[in-house]
Short mmCIF file of C-alpha atoms in Angstrom, two decimals:
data_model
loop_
_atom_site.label_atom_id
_atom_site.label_comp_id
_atom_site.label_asym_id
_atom_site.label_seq_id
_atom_site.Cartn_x
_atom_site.Cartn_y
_atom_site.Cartn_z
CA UNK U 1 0.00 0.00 0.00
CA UNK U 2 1.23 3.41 -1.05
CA UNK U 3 2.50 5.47 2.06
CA UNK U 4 -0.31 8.21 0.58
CA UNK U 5 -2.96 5.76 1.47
CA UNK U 6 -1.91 3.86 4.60
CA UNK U 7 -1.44 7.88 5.95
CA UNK U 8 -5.17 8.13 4.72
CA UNK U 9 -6.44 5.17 6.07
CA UNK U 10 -5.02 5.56 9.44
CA UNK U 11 -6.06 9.41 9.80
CA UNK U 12 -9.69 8.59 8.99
CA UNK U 13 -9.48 5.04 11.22
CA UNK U 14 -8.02 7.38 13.80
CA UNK U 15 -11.42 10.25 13.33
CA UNK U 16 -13.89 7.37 13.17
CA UNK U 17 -13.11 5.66 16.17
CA UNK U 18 -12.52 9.51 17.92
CA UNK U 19 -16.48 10.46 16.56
CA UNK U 20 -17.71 6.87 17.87
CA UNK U 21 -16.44 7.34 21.32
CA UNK U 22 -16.98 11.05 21.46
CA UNK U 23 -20.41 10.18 20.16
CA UNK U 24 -21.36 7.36 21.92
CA UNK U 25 -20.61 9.27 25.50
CA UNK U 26 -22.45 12.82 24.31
CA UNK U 27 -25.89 10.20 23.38
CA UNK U 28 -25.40 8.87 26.52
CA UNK U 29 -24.65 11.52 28.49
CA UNK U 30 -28.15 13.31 27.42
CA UNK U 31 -29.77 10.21 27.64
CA UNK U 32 -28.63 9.69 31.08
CA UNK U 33 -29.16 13.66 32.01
CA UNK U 34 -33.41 12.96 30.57
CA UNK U 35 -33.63 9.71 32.54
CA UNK U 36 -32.57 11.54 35.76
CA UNK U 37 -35.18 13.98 35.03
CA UNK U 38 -37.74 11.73 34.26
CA UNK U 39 -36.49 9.66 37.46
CA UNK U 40 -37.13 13.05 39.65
CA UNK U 41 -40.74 14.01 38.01
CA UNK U 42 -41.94 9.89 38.55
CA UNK U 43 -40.65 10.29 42.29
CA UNK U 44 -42.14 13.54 42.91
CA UNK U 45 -45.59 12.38 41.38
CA UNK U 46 -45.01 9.03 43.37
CA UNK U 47 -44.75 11.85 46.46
CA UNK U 48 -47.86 13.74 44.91
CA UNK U 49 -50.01 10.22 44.80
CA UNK U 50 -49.39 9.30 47.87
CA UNK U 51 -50.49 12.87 49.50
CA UNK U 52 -53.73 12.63 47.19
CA UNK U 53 -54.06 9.05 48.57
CA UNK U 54 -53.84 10.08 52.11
CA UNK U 55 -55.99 13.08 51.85
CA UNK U 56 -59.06 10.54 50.28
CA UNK U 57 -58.40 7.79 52.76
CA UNK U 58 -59.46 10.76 55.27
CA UNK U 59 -62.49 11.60 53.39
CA UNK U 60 -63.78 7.77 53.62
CA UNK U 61 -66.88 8.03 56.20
CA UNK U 62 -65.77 6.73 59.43
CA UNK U 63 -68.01 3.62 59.18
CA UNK U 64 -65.63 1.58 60.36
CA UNK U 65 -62.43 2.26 63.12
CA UNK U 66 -59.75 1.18 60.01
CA UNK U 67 -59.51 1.51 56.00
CA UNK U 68 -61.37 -1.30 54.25
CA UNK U 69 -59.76 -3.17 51.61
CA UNK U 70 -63.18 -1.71 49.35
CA UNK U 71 -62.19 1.80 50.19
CA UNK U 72 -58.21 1.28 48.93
CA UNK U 73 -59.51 -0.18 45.59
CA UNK U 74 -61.96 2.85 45.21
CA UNK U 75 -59.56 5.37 46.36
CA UNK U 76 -56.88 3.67 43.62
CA UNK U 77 -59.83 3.81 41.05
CA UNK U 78 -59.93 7.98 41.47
CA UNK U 79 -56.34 8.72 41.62
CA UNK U 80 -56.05 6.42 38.33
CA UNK U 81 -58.69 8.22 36.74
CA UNK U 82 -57.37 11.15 37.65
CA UNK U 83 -54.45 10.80 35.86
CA UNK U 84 -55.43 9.56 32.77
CA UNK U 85 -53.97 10.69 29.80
CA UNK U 86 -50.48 10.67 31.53
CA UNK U 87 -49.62 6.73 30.62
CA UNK U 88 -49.10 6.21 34.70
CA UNK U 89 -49.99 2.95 36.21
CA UNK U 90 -50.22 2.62 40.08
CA UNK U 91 -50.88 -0.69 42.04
CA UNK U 92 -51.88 -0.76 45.97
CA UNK U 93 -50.96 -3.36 47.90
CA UNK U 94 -51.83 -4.36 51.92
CA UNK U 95 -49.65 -4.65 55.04
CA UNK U 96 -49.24 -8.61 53.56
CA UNK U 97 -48.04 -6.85 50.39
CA UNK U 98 -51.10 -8.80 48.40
CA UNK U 99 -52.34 -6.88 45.31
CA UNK U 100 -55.50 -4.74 46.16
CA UNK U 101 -55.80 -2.67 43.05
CA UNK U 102 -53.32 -2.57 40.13
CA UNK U 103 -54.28 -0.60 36.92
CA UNK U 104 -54.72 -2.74 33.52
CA UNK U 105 -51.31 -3.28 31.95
CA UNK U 106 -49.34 -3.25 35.47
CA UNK U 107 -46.68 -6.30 35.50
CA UNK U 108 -47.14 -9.23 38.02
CA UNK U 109 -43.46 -8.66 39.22
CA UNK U 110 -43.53 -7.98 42.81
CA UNK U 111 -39.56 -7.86 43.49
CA UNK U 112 -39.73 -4.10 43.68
CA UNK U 113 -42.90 -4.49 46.32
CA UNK U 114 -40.58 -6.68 48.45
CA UNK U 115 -37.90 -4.02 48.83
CA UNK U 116 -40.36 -1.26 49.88
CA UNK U 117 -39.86 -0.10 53.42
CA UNK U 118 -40.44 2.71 55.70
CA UNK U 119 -39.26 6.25 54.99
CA UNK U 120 -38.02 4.59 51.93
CA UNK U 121 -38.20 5.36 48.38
CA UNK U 122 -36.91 3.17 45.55
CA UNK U 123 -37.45 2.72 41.97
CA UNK U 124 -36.45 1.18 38.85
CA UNK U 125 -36.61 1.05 35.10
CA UNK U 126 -37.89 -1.77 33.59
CA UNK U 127 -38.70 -3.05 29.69
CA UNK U 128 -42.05 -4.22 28.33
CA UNK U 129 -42.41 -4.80 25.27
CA UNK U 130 -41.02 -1.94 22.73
CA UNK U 131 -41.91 0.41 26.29
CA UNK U 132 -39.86 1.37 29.04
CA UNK U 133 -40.80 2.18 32.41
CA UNK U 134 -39.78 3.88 35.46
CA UNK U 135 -41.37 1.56 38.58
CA UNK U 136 -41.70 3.84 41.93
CA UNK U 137 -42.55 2.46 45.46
CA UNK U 138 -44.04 4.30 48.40
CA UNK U 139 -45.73 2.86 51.91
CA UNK U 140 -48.76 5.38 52.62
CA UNK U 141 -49.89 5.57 55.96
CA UNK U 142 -53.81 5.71 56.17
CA UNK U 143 -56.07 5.34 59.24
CA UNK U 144 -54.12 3.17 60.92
CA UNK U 145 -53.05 1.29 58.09
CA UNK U 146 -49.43 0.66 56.31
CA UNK U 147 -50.26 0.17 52.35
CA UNK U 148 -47.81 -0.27 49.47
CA UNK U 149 -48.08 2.27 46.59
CA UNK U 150 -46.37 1.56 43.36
CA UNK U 151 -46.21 3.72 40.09
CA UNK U 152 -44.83 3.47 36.70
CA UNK U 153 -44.34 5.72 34.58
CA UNK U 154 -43.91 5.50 30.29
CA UNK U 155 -40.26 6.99 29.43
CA UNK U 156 -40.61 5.37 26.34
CA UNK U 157 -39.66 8.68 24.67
CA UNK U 158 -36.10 8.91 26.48
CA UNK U 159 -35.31 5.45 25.10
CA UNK U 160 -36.38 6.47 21.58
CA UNK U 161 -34.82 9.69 21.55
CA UNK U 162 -31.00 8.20 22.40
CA UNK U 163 -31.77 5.18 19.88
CA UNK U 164 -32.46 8.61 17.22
CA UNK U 165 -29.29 10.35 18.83
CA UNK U 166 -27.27 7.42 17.74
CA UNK U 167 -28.52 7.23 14.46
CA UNK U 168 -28.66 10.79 13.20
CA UNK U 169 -24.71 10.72 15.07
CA UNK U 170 -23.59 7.42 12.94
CA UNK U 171 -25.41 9.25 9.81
CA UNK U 172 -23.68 12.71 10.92
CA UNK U 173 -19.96 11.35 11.20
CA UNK U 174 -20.03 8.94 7.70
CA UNK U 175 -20.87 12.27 5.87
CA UNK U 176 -18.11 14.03 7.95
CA UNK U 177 -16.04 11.27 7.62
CA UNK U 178 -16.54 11.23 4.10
CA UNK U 179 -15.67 14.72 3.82
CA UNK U 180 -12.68 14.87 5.79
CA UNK U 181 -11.63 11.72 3.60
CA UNK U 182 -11.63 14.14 0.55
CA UNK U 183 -9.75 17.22 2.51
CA UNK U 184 -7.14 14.81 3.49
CA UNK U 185 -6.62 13.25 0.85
CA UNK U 186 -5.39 16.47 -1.25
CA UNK U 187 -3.73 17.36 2.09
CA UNK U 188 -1.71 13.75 1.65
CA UNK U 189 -1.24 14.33 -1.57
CA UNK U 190 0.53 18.06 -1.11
CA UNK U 191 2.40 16.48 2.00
CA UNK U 192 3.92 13.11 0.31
CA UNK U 193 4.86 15.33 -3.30
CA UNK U 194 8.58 15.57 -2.18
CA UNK U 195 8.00 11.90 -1.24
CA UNK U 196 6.91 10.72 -4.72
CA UNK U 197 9.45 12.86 -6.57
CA UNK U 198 12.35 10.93 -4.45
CA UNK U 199 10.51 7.43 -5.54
CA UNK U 200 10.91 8.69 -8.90
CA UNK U 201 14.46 10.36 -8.92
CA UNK U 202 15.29 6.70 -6.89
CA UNK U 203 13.44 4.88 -9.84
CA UNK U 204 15.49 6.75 -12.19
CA UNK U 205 18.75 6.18 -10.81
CA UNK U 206 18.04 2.39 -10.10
CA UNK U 207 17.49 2.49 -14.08
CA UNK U 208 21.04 4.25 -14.67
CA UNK U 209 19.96 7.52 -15.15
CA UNK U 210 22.20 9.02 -12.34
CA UNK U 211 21.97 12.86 -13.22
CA UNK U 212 18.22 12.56 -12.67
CA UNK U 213 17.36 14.97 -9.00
CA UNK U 214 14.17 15.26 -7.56
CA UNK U 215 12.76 18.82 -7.40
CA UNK U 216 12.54 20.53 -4.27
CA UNK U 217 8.84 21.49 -3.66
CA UNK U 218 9.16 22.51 0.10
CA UNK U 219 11.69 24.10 2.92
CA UNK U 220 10.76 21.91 5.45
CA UNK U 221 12.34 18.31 6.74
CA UNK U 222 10.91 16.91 3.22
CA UNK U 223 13.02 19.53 1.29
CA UNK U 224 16.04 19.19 3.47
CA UNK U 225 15.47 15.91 2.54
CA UNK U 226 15.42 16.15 -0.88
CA UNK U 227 18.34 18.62 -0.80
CA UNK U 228 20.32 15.77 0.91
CA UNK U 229 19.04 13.54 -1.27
CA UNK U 230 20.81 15.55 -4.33
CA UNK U 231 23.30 15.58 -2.69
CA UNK U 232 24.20 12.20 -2.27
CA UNK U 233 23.08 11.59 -5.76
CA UNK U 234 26.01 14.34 -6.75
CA UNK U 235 28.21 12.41 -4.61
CA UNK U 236 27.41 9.12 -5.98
CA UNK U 237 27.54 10.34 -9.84
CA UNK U 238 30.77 11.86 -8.80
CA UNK U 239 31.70 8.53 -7.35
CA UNK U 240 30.64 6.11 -10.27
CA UNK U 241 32.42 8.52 -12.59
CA UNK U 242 35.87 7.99 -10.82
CA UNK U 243 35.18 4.50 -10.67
CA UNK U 244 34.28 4.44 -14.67
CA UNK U 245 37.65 6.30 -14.69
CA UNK U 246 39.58 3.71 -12.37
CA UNK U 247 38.01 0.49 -15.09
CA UNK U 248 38.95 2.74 -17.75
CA UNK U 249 42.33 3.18 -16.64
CA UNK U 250 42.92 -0.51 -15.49
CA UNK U 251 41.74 -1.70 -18.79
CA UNK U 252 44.51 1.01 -20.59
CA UNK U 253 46.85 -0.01 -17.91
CA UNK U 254 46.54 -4.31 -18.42
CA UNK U 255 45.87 -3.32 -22.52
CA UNK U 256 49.65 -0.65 -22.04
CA UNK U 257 50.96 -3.43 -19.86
CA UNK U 258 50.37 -6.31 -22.62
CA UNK U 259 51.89 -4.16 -25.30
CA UNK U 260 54.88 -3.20 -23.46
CA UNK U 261 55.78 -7.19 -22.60
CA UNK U 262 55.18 -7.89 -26.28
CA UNK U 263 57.70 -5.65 -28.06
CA UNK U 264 60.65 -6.71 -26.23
CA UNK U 265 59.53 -10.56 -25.55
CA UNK U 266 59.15 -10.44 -29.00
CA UNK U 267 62.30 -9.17 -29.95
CA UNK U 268 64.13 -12.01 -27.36
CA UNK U 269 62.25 -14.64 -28.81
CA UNK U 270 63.17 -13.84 -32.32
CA UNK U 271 66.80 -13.26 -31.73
CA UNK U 272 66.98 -16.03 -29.47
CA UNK U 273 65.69 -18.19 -31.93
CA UNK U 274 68.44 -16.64 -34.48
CA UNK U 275 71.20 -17.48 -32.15
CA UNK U 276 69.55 -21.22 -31.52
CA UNK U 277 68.84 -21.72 -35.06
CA UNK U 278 72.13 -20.55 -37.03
CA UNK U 279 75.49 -20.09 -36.81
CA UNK U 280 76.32 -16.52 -36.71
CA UNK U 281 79.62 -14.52 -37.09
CA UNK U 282 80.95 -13.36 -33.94
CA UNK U 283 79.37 -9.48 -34.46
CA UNK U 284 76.24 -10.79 -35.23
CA UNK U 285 76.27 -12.95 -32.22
CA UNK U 286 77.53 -10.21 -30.48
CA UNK U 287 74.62 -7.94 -31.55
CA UNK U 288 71.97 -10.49 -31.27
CA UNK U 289 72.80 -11.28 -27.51
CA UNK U 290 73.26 -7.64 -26.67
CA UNK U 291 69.92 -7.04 -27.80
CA UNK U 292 68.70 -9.53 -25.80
CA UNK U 293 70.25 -8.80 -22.86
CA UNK U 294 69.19 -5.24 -23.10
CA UNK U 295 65.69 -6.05 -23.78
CA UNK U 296 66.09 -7.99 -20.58
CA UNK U 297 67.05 -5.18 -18.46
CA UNK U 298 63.99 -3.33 -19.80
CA UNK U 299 61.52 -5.69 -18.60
CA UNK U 300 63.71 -6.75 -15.57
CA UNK U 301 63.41 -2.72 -14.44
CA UNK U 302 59.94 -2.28 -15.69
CA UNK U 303 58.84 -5.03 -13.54
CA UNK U 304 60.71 -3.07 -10.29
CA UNK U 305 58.95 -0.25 -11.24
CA UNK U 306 55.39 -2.29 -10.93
CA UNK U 307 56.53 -3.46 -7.69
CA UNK U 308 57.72 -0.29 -6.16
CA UNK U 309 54.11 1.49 -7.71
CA UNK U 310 51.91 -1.52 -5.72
CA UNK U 311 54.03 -1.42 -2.43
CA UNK U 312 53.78 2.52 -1.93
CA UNK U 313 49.91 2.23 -2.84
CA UNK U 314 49.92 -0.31 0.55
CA UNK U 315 52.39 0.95 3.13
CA UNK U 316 53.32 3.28 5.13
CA UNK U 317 56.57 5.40 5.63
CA UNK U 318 58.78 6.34 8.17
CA UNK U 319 59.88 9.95 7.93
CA UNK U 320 63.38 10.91 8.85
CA UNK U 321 64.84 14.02 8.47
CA UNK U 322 67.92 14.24 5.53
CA UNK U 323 69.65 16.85 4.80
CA UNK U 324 69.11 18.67 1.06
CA UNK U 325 73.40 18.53 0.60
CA UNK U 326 73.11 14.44 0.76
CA UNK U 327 70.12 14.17 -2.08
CA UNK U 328 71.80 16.54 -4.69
CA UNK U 329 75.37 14.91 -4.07
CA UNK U 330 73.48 11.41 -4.78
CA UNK U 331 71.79 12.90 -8.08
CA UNK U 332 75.47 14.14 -9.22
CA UNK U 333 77.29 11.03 -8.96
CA UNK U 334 74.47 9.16 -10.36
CA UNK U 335 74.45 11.23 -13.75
CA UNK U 336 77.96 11.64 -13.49
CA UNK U 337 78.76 9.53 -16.63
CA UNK U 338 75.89 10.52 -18.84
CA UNK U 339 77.47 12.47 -21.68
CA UNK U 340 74.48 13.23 -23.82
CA UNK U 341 73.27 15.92 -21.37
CA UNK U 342 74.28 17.82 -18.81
CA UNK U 343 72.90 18.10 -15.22
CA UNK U 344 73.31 21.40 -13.18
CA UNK U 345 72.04 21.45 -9.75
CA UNK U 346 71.50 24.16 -7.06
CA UNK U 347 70.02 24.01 -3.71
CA UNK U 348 69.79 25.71 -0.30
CA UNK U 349 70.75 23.89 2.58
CA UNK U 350 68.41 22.71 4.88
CA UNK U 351 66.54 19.66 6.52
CA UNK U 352 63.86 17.63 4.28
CA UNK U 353 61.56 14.74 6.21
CA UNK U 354 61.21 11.87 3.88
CA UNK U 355 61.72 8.07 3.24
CA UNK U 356 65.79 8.88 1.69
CA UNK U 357 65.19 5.92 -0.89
CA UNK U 358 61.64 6.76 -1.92
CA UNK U 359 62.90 10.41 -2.27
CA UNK U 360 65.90 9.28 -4.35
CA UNK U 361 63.84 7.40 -6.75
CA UNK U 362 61.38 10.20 -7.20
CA UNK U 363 64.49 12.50 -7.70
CA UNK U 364 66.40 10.24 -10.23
CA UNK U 365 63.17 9.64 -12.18
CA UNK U 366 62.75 13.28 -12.86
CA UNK U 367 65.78 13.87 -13.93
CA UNK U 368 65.69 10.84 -15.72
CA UNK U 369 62.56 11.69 -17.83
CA UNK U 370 63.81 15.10 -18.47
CA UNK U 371 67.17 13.88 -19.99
CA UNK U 372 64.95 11.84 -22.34
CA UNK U 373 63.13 14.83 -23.23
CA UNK U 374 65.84 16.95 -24.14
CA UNK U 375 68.58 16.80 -27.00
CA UNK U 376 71.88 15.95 -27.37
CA UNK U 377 73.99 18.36 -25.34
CA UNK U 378 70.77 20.04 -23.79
CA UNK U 379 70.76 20.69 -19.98
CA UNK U 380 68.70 19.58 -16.92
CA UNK U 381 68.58 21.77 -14.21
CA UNK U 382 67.50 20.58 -10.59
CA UNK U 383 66.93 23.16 -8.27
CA UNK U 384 66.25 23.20 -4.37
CA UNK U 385 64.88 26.14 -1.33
CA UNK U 386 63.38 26.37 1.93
CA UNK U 387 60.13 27.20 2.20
CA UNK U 388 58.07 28.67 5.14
CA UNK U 389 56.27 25.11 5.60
CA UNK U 390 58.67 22.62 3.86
CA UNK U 391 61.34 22.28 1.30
CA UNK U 392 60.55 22.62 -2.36
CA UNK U 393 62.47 20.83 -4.85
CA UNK U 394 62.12 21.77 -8.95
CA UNK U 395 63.24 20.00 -12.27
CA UNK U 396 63.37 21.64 -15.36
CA UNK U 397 64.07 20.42 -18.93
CA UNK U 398 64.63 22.71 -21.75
CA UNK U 399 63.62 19.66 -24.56
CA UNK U 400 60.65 19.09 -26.67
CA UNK U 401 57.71 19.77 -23.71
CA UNK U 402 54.10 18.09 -23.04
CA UNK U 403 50.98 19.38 -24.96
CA UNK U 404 48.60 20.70 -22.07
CA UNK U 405 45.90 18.13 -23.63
CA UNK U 406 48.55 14.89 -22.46
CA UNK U 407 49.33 16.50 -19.33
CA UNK U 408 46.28 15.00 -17.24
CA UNK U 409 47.63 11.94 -18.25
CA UNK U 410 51.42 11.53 -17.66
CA UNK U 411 51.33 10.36 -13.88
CA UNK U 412 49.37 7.18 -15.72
CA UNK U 413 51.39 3.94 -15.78
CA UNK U 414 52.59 3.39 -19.00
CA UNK U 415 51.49 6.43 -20.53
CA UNK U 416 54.49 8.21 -22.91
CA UNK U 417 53.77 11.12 -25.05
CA UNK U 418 56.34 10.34 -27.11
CA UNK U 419 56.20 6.76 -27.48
CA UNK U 420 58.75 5.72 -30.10
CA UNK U 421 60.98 8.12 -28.08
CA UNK U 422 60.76 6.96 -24.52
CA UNK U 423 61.24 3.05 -26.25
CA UNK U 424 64.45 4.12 -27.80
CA UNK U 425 65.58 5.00 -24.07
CA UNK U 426 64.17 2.04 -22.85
CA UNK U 427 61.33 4.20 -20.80
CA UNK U 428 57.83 2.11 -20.29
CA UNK U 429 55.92 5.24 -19.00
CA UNK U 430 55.78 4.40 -15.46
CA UNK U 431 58.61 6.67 -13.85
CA UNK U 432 55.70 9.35 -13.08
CA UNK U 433 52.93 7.49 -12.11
CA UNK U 434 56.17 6.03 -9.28
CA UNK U 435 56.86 9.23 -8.12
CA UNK U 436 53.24 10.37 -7.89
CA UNK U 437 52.44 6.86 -5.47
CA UNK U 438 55.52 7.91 -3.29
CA UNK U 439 54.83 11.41 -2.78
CA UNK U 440 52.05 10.80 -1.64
CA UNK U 441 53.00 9.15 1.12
CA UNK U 442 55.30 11.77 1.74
CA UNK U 443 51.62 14.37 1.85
CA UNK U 444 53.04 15.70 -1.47
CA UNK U 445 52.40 15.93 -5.34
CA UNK U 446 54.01 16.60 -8.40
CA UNK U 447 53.19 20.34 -10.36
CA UNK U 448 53.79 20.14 -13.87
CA UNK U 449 54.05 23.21 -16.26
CA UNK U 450 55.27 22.82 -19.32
CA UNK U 451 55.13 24.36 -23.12
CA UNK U 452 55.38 22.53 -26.25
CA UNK U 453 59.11 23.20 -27.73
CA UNK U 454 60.29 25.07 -24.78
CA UNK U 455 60.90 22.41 -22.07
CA UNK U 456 58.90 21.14 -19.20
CA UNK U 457 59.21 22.28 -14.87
CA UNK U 458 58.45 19.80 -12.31
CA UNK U 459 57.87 20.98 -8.66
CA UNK U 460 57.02 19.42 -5.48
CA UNK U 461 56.87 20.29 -2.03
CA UNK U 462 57.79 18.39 0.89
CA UNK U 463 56.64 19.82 4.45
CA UNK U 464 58.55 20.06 7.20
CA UNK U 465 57.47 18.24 10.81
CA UNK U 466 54.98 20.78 11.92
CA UNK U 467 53.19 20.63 8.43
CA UNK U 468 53.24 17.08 8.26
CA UNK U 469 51.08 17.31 11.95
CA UNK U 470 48.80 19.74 11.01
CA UNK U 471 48.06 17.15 7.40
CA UNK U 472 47.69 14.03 10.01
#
């Protein structure tokens, strides 16, 4: 059942049953206020028939010294007479409480005459037939004599009048009922909207449409709620788009990853076969095996490179301070014997806080991809200053530069913008997306600026202790 309905159903389950019992005690409680009255008028006229009965009984001739059981039957004859019209029926009974006189249509019940006592009055209401009646009893005192006078009086009407109350009540709260079914119902309606527009924008999502949002229709919890409900949804398209991103770079990474293996495998197994297959002169052998071996090295230091990329994406590092002095005298003598270009460095002393071998690597990869980018007899410049909140470090390359649509991609494994270039220096793409993994763990990242023919400048930052516990 829709939530529109089941709030319906309740809300008008929730008014009937508050009319019924409101209803039921408001019939009642008039019934029960006109059946005290009529209690009150049948006892005073039980008062008022038993004054008229003593005031006759003194009237009798004194004939004899007490009332005779001739003279009660006459005397109930007048007073019944006298009230005719008014629906009362009296009975007179003796000291033995045997029936002297009892008007047609009076009940043979005598468990009322049984309780009647002196100085008392009682009554009660009784049924018969469709009628009701209110039964009074009296003792009169006459000449002597203790009689029993009973009444009863029609209160029919009262009866009648709650049975009508009842109905014209059950009649009165269907149509109000129904009415109030109608109000609420648009009332529902206008207070589940932001509800049903959720469903929907929930629907549509479920179904992959995730830049679907639900309109906000009110400012109250609803619309917060739908405004947190965009939200998430932002989050979550946000979310599947990064993860569309991560397949789509897995599937270019294992796709780059294949290709990579299958140039040089390809050239070892067909040189190896050459060697296996003929007898070569001793350059060619030379040549062949060289080209093997190197080959080798290139998938032998590709595969480090994979190894060093998925153990900085799952550990942690210890930080130690180094000092600058020790990280550019460790990038000199490792470039020391490359004659193609030339490396100048210049740094400001000072204290860094990294892993010394993570750092290195990062360092010699730089460089490393800048020599590739630059010509014969160009220069690489690395450059290094203290900063207010860490120590910056810089690489620059005056060679052939990245256009700014490739450089978004670079810190990819096994990206190259220059492919057949970075395979004649035995380069697999995945220097970058190294140094991005360790830096950071190190809090930091790599800035890249670069123009197209000009050269390329690589910065990073590495903060000192109190930076690095302000980041944590």
């Amino acid at each position: 059942m829709k939530f529109l309905y089941k709030i319906l159903l309740w809300t008008i389950i929730i008014m009937a049953a508050a009319f019924g019992f409101s209803g039921y005690f408001f019939v009642n409680f008039v019934f029960e206020t006109s059946l005290e009255r009529e209690i009150d008028q049948a006892l005073d006229g039980s008062n008022i028939l038993q004054f008229a009965f003593e005031t006759a009984a003194l009237n009798v001739p004194t004939k004899y010294d007490m009332l005779q059981d001739i003279a009660v039957e006459q005397i109930g004859a007048k007073l019944e007479s006298s009230g005719h019209g008014s629906g009362r029926l009296l009975r007179l009974s003796n000291e033995e409480k045997e029936v002297l006189y009892a008007s047609e249509g009076f009940p043979g019940d005598t468990a009322l005459l049984q309780e009647i006592g002196e100085n008392t009055r009682i009554w009660q209401v009784i049924p018969q037939g469709d009628h009701y009646y209110i039964q009074t009893g009296i003792m009169v005192n006459a000449l002597d004599r203790h009689l029993y006078l009973e009444t009863m009086e029609n209160v029919t009407r009262v009866f009648e009048e709650r049975s009508t109350g009842f109905t014209v009540y059950r009649q009165v709260t269907l149509a109000m009922l129904a009415l109030c079914a109608l109000v609420l119902f648009f009332i529902c309606s206008w207070l589940t909207k932001p509800i049903r527009r959720l469903t929907r924008a929930t629907r549509k999502m479920a179904d992959g449409d995730y830049g679907y949002r639900a309109r906000q229709v009110s400012n109250d919890e609803l619309g917060q709620l739908t405004m947190d409900f965009n939200s998430m949804a932002n989050t979550l398209e946000g979310t599947i788009g990064e993860l569309k991103e991560e397949v789509r770079a897995r599937e270019d990474f294992i796709a780059a990853f294949a290709h990579e293996l299958k140039t040089p495998l390809t050239a070892i197994i067909g040189y190896a076969d050459v060697l296996r297959s003929r007898k070569l002169d001793e350059e060619k052998h030379f040549l062949s095996s060289n080209y093997i071996y190197t080959e080798g090295k290139r998938l032998e230091n590709m595969a480090f490179r994979l190894l060093d990329i998925i153990v900085t994406k799952r550990e942690q590092v210890d930080l130690q301070p180094v000092e600058a002095g020790t990280l550019f005298g460790y990038l000199e003598d490792m470039f020391a014997g490359n004659r193609e270009q030339q490396l100048y460095t210049s740094f400001q002393e000072g204290t860094v806080y990294a892993e010394v071998n993570l750092l290195k690597s990062v360092l010699v990869n730089l460089v490393d991809n800048a020599m590739k980018a630059s010509e014969p007899g160009g220069v690489v410049e690395v450059f290094g200053e203290c900063q207010e909140n860490g120590y910056m470090f810089w690489v620059r390359d005056y060679g052939v530069g990245i256009p700014a649509e490739e450089l978004k991609k670079i810190t990819e494994a096994f990206y190259m913008v220059d492919k057949s270039r970075s395979r004649s220096r035995n380069g697999a793409g995945l220097g970058l997306a190294l140094c991005v993994e360790i830096l950071r763990l190190h809090h930091s990242e790599l800035v890249i600026e670069s123009t197209v023919g000009e050269g390329t400048w690589i910065s990073f930052l590495l903060p000192d202790r109190e930076s690095i516990g302000e980041i944590l």
